[in-house]
mmCIF file of C-alpha atoms in Angstrom:
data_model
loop_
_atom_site.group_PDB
_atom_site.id
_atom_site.type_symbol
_atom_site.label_atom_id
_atom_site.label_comp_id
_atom_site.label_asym_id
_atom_site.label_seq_id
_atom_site.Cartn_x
_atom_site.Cartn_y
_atom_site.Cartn_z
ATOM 1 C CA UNK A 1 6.270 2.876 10.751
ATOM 2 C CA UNK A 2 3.146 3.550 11.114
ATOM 3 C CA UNK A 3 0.727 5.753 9.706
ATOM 4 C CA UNK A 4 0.177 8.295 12.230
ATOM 5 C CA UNK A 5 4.001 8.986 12.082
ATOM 6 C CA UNK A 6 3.953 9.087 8.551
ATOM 7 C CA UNK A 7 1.422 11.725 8.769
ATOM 8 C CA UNK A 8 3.749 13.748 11.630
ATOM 9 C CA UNK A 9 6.512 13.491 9.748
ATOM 10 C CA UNK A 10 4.909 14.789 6.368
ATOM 11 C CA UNK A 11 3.467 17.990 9.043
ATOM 12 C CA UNK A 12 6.687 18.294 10.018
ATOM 13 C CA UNK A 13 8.396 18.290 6.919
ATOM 14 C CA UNK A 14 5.754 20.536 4.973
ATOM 15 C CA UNK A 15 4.697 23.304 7.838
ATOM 16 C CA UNK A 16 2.661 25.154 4.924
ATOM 17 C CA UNK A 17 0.336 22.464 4.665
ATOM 18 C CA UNK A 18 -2.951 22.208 7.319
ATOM 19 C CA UNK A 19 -2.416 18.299 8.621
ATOM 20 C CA UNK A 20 -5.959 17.594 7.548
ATOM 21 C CA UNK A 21 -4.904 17.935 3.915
ATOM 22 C CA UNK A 22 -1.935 15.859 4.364
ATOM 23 C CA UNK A 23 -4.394 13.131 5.868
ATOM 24 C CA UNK A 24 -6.720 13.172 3.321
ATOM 25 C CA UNK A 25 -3.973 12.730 0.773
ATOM 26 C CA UNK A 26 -2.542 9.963 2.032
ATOM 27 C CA UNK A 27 -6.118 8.693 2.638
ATOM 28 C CA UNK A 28 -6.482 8.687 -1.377
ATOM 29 C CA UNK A 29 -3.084 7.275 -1.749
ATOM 30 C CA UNK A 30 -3.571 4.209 0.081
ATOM 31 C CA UNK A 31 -7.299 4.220 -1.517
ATOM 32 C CA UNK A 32 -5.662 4.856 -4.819
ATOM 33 C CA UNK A 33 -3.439 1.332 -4.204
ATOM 34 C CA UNK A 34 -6.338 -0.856 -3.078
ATOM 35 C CA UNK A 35 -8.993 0.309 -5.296
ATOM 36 C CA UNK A 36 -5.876 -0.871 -8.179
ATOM 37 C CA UNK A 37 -5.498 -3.998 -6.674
ATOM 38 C CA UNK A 38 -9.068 -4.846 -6.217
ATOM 39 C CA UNK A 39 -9.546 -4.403 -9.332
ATOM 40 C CA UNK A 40 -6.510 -7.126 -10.489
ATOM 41 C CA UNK A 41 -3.955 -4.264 -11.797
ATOM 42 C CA UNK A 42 -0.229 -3.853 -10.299
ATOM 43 C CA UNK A 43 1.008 -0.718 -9.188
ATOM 44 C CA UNK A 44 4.842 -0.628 -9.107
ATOM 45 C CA UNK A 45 7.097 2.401 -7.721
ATOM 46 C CA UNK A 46 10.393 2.441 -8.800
ATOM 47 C CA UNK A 47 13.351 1.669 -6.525
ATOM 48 C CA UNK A 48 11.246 1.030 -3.457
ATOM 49 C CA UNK A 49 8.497 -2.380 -5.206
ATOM 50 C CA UNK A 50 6.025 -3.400 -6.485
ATOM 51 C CA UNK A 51 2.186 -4.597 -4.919
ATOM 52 C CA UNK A 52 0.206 -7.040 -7.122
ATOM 53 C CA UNK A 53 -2.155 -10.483 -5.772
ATOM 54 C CA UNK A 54 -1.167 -13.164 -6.073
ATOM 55 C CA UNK A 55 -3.398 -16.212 -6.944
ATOM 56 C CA UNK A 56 -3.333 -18.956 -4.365
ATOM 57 C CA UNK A 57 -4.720 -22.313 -6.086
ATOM 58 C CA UNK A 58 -7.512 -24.520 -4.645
ATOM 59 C CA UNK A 59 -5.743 -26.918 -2.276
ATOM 60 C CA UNK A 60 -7.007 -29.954 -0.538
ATOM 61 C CA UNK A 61 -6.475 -29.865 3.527
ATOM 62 C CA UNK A 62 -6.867 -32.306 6.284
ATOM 63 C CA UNK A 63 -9.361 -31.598 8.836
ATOM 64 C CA UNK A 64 -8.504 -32.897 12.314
ATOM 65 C CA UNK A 65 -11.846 -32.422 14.231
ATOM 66 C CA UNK A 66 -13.794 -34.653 10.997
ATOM 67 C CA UNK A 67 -10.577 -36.254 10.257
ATOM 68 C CA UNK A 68 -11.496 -35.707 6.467
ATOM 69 C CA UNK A 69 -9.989 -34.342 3.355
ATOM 70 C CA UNK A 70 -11.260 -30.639 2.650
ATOM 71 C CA UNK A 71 -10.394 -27.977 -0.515
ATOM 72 C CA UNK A 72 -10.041 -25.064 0.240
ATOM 73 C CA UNK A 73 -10.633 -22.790 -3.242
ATOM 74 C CA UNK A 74 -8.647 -20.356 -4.829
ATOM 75 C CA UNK A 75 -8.165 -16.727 -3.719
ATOM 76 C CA UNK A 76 -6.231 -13.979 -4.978
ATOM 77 C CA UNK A 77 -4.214 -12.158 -1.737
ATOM 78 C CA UNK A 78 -2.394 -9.135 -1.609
ATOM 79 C CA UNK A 79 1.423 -9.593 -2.182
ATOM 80 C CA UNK A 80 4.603 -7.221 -2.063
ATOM 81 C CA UNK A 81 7.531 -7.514 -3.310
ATOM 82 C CA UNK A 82 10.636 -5.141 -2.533
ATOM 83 C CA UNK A 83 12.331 -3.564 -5.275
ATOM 84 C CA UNK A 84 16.493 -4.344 -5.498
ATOM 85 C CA UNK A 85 17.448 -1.024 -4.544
ATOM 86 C CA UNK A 86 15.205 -1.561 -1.161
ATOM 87 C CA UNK A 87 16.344 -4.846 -0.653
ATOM 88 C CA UNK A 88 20.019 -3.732 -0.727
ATOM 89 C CA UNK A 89 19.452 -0.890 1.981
ATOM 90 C CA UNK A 90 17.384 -3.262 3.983
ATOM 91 C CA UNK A 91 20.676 -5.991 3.854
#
């Protein structure tokens, strides 16, 4: 889904509210989740996951243009993972 229907359906759902408001909150939300993972925290909802990064380790690649070894370093990348109650509905 994406998160212009997310936004219709919230309209839709909550007639009372102008559908700039409803943007602007979901704007913060999703804000709200990447300003918490920039900074290294986890933010977990209950029954649907939790988002955290995950730390990817320096790694040593081969490069087939120089035909030599490179490393690549370490990064930290964005990772979900679905809750059990989500994974059972998704099954």
């Amino acid at each position: 889904m994406e998160k212009k229907k997310i936004l219709e359906y919230l309209a839709q759902k909550y007639p009372t509210l102008d559908y700039s408001y409803i943007e602007s909150i979901t704007d913060r939300f999703f804000q709200l989740i990447a300003e918490n993972l920039r900074n290294g925290d986890r933010i977990e909802f209950r029954n649907f996951g939790i988002f955290k990064l995950k730390q990817l380790d320096e790694r040593k690649i081969f490069n087939p243009h120089t035909k030599k070894l490179q490393s690549v370093p370490s990064k930290s990348i964005p990772f979900f993972k679905c809750s059990k109650t989500l994974h059972k509905l998704s099954a």
